[in-house]
Coordinates of C-alpha atoms and ligand atoms in Angstrom, one line a residue:
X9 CA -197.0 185.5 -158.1
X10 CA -195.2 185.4 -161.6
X11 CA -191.7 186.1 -162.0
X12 CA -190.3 186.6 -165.4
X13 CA -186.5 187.4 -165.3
X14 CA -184.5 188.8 -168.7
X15 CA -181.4 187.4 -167.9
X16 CA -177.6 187.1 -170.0
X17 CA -176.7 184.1 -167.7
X18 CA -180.3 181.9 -166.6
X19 CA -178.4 179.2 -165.4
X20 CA -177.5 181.2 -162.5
X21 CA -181.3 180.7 -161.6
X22 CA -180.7 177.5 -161.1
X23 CA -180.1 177.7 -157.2
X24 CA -184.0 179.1 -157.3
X25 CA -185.2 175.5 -157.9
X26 CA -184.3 174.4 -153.8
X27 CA -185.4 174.1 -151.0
X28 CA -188.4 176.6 -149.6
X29 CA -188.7 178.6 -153.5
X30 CA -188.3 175.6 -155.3
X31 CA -191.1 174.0 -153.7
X32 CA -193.3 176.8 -153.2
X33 CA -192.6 177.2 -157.3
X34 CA -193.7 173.0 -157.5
X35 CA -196.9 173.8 -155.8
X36 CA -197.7 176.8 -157.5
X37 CA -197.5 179.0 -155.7
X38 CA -194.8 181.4 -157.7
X39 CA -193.8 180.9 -161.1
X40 CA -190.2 181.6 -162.5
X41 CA -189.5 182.3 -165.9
X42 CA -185.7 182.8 -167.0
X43 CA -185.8 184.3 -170.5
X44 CA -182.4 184.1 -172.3
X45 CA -181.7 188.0 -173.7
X46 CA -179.5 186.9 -176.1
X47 CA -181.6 184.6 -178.2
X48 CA -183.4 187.8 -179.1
X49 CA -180.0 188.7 -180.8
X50 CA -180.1 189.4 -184.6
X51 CA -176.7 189.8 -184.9
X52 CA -173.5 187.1 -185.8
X53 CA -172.4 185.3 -183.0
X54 CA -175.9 186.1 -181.1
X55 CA -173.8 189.9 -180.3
X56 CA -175.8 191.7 -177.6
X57 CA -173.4 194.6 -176.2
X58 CA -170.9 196.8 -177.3
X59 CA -169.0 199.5 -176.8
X60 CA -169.9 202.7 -174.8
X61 CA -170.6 206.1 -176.6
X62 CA -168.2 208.6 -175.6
X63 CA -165.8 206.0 -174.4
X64 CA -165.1 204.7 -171.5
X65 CA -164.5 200.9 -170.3
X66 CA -166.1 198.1 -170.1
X67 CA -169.3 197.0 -172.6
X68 CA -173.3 198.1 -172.4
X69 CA -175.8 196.2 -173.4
X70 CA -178.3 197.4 -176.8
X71 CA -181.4 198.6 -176.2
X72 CA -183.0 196.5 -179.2
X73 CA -182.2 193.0 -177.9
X74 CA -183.4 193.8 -174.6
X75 CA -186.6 195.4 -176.0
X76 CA -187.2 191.9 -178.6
X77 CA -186.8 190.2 -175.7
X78 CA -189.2 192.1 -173.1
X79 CA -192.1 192.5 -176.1
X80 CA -191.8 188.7 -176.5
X81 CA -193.0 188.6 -172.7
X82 CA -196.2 190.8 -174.0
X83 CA -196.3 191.4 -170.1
X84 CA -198.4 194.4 -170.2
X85 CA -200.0 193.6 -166.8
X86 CA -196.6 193.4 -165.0
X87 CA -194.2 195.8 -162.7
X88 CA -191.0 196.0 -164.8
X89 CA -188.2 196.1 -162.5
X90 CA -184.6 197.1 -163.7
X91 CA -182.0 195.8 -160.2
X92 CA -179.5 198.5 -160.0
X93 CA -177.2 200.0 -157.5
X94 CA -178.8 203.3 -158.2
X95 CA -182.6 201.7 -157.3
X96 CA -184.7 202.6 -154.4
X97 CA -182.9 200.7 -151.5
X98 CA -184.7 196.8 -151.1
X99 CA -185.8 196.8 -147.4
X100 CA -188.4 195.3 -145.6
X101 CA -191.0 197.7 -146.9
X102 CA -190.0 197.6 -149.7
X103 CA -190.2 193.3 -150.3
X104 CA -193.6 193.0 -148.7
X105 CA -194.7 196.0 -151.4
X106 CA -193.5 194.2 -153.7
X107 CA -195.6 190.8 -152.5
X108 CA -198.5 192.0 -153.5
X109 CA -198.0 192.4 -157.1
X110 CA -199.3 189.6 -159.2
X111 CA -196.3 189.5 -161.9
X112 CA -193.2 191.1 -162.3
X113 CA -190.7 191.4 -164.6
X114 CA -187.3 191.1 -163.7
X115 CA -184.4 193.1 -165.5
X116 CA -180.6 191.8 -164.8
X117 CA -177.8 194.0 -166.3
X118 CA -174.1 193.0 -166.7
X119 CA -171.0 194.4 -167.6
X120 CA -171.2 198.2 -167.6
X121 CA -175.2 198.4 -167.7
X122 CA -178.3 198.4 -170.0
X123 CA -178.7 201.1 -172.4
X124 CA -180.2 204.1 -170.7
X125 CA -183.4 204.1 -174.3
X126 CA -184.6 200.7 -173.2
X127 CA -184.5 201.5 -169.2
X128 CA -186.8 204.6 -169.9
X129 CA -189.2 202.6 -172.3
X130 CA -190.1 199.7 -170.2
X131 CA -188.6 200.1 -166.8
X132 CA -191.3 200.8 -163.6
X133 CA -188.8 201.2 -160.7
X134 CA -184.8 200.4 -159.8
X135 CA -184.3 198.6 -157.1
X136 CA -180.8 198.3 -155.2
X137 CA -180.2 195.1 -153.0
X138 CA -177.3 197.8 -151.5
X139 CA -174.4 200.1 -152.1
X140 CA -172.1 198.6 -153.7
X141 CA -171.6 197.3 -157.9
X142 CA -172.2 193.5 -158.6
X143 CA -170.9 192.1 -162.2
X144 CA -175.0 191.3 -163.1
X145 CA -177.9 191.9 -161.5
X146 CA -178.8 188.3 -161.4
X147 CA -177.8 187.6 -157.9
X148 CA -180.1 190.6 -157.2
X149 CA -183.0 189.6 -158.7
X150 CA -182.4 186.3 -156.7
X151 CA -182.4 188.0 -153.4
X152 CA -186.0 190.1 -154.6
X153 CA -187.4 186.5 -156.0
X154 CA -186.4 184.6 -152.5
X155 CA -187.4 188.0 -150.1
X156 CA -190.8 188.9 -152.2
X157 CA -191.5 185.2 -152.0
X158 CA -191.4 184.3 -148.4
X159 CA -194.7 187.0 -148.2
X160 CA -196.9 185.1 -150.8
X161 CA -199.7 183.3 -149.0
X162 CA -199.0 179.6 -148.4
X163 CA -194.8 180.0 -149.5
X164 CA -194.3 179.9 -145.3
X165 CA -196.1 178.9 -142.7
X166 CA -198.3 182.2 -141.6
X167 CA -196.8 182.4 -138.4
X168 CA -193.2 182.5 -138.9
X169 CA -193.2 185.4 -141.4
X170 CA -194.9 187.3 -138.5
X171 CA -192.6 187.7 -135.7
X172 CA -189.1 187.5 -137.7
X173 CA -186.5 190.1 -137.9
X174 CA -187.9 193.4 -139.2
X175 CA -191.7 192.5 -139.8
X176 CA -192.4 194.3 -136.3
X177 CA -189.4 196.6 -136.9
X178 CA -187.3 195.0 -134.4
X179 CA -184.6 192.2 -135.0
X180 CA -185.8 188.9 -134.3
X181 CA -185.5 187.0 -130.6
X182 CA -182.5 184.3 -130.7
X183 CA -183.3 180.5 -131.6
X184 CA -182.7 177.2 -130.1
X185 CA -183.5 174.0 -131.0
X186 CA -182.5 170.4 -129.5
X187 CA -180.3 169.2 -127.6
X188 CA -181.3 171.1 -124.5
X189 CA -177.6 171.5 -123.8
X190 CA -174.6 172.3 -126.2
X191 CA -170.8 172.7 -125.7
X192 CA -172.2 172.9 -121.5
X193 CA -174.5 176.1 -122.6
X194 CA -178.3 175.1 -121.7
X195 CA -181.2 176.3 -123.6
X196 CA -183.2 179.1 -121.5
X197 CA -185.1 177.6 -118.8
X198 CA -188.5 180.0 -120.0
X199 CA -188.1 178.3 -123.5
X200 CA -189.1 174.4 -122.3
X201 CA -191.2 176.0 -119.5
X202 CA -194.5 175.8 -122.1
X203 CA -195.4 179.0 -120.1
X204 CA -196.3 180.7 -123.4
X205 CA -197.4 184.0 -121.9
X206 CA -193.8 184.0 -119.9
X207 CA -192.2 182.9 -123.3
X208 CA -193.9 185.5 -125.6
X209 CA -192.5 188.3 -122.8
X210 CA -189.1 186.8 -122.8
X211 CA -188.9 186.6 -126.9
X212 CA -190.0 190.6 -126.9
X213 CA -187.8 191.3 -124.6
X214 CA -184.7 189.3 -126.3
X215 CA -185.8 191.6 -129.6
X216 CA -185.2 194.7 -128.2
X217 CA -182.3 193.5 -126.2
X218 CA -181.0 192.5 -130.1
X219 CA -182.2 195.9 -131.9
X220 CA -180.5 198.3 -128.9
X221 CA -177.2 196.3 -129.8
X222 CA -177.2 196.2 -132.7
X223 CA -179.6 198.5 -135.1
X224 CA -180.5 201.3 -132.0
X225 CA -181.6 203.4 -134.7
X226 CA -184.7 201.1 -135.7
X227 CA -186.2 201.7 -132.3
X228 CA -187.0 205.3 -133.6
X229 CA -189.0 204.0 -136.3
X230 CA -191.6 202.2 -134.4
X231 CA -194.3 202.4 -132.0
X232 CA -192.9 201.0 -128.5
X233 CA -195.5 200.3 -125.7
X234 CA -195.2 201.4 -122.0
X235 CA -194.0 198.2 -121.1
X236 CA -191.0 198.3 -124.0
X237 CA -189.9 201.8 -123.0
X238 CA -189.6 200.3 -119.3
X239 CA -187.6 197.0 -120.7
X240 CA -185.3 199.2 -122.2
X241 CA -184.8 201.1 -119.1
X242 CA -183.9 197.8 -117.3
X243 CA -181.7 196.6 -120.0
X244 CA -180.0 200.2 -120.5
X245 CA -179.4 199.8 -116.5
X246 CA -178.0 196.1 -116.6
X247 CA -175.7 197.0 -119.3
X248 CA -174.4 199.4 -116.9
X249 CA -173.8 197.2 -114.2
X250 CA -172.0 194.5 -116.5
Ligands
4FV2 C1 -176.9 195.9 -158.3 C2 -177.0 196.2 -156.9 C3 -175.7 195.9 -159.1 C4 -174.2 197.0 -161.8 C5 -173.6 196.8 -163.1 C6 -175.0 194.9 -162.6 C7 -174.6 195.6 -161.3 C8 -174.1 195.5 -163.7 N1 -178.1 195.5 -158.8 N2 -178.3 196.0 -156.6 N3 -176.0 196.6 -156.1 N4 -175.8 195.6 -160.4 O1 -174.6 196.1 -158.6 O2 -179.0 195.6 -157.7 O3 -174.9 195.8 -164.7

């Protein structure tokens, strides 16, 4: 998977270049590209915004230096995506949609925006990381880079992408690692039983224990088996009793 980012601010990519990404980018895996919009500036002082029309605060980025700098990509074979608070929200669905793209181009505003001529012209789809206005869209595009990531083949182990929070539609089963006992508060007994069948049981169970606490709603968006109806019978009943 190929990234290319326009960014104002690429040494905010920087970050990108640890742990999981950064290695997955070593091994090729993904490739990210931070292009610098404002060496595409013609202007003195390498100018790349200026004043809204009609007034108003704040500054918006031209359409031309954003355009020089996406032709120079000549990335005719790639999803151009602008991140925006007014984008299509970036869930689940959304990130593993996204995965299997080959390359994508990534668009970060600041200040007020990006000229609306140059988000018609080149822009596929807005995405929104949430509701609510960032100064750039850099963080943004860092969240779609790590998220769309994690589903490339070989970027994580196959299994762990599988049963984690939201790839089933529930919210993932809590974790414990050594020592066995912390602060007097042991590890489940099932967990170092190596009764995997008993284990597998307990870890569904502990996901929809966590999803009717605390995201109830999801359970409405997925398929729940006999078996999950009747644990959350049992678990509706306990909570009850407590
Ligand atoms: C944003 C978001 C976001 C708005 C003005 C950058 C900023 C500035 N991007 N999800 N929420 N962007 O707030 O994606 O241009």
């Amino acid at each position: 998977m190929k990234f290319d980012v326009l960014s104002l601010f690429p040494e905010m990519f920087e970050p990108l270049k640890q742990s999981i990404i950064g290695r997955a980018e070593k091994k090729g895996y993904i490739d990210i590209n931070v292009i610098n919009i404002r060496d595409f500036s013609k202007e003195k002082h390498k100018k790349v915004d200026d004043t809204p029309y009609g007034g108003g605060a704040g500054m918006v980025i031209k359409p031309d230096v954003v355009y020089d700098a996406y032709k120079s990509l000549q990335a005719h074979d790639a999803k151009v995506i602008y991140l925006s608070p007014q984008g299509t929200p970036l869930t689940h669905q959304k990130v593993v949609e996204l995965s299997k793209n080959n390359y994508l181009v990534l668009l970060c505003g600041h200040y007020e925006g990006i000229d609306q001529r140059v988000i018609d012209e080149i822009v596929d789809e807005e995405i929104s990381i949430g509701d609510y206005v960032l100064t750039g869209g850099e963080l943004p595009a860092m969240v779609l880079i790590d998220s769309v990531s994690r589903y490339i083949h070989g970027v994580l182990n196959e299994k762990s992408s599988k049963e984690e929070t939201f790839a089933n539609g529930l919210l993932e089963y809590p974790q414990y690692t050594r020592p066995e006992v912390f602060l007097n508060k042991k590890v489940p007994e099932v967990l170092i039983s190596g009764n995997h069948a008993n284990i597998q049981k307990w870890r569904r169970r502990e996901s929809i224990k966590n999803t009717l606490k605390k995201r109830p709603e999801l359970l409405k968006t997925i398929n729940l088996s006999e078996s999950d109806n009747q644990i959350i019978k049992e678990i509706k009943n306990e909570s009850q009793l407590d």
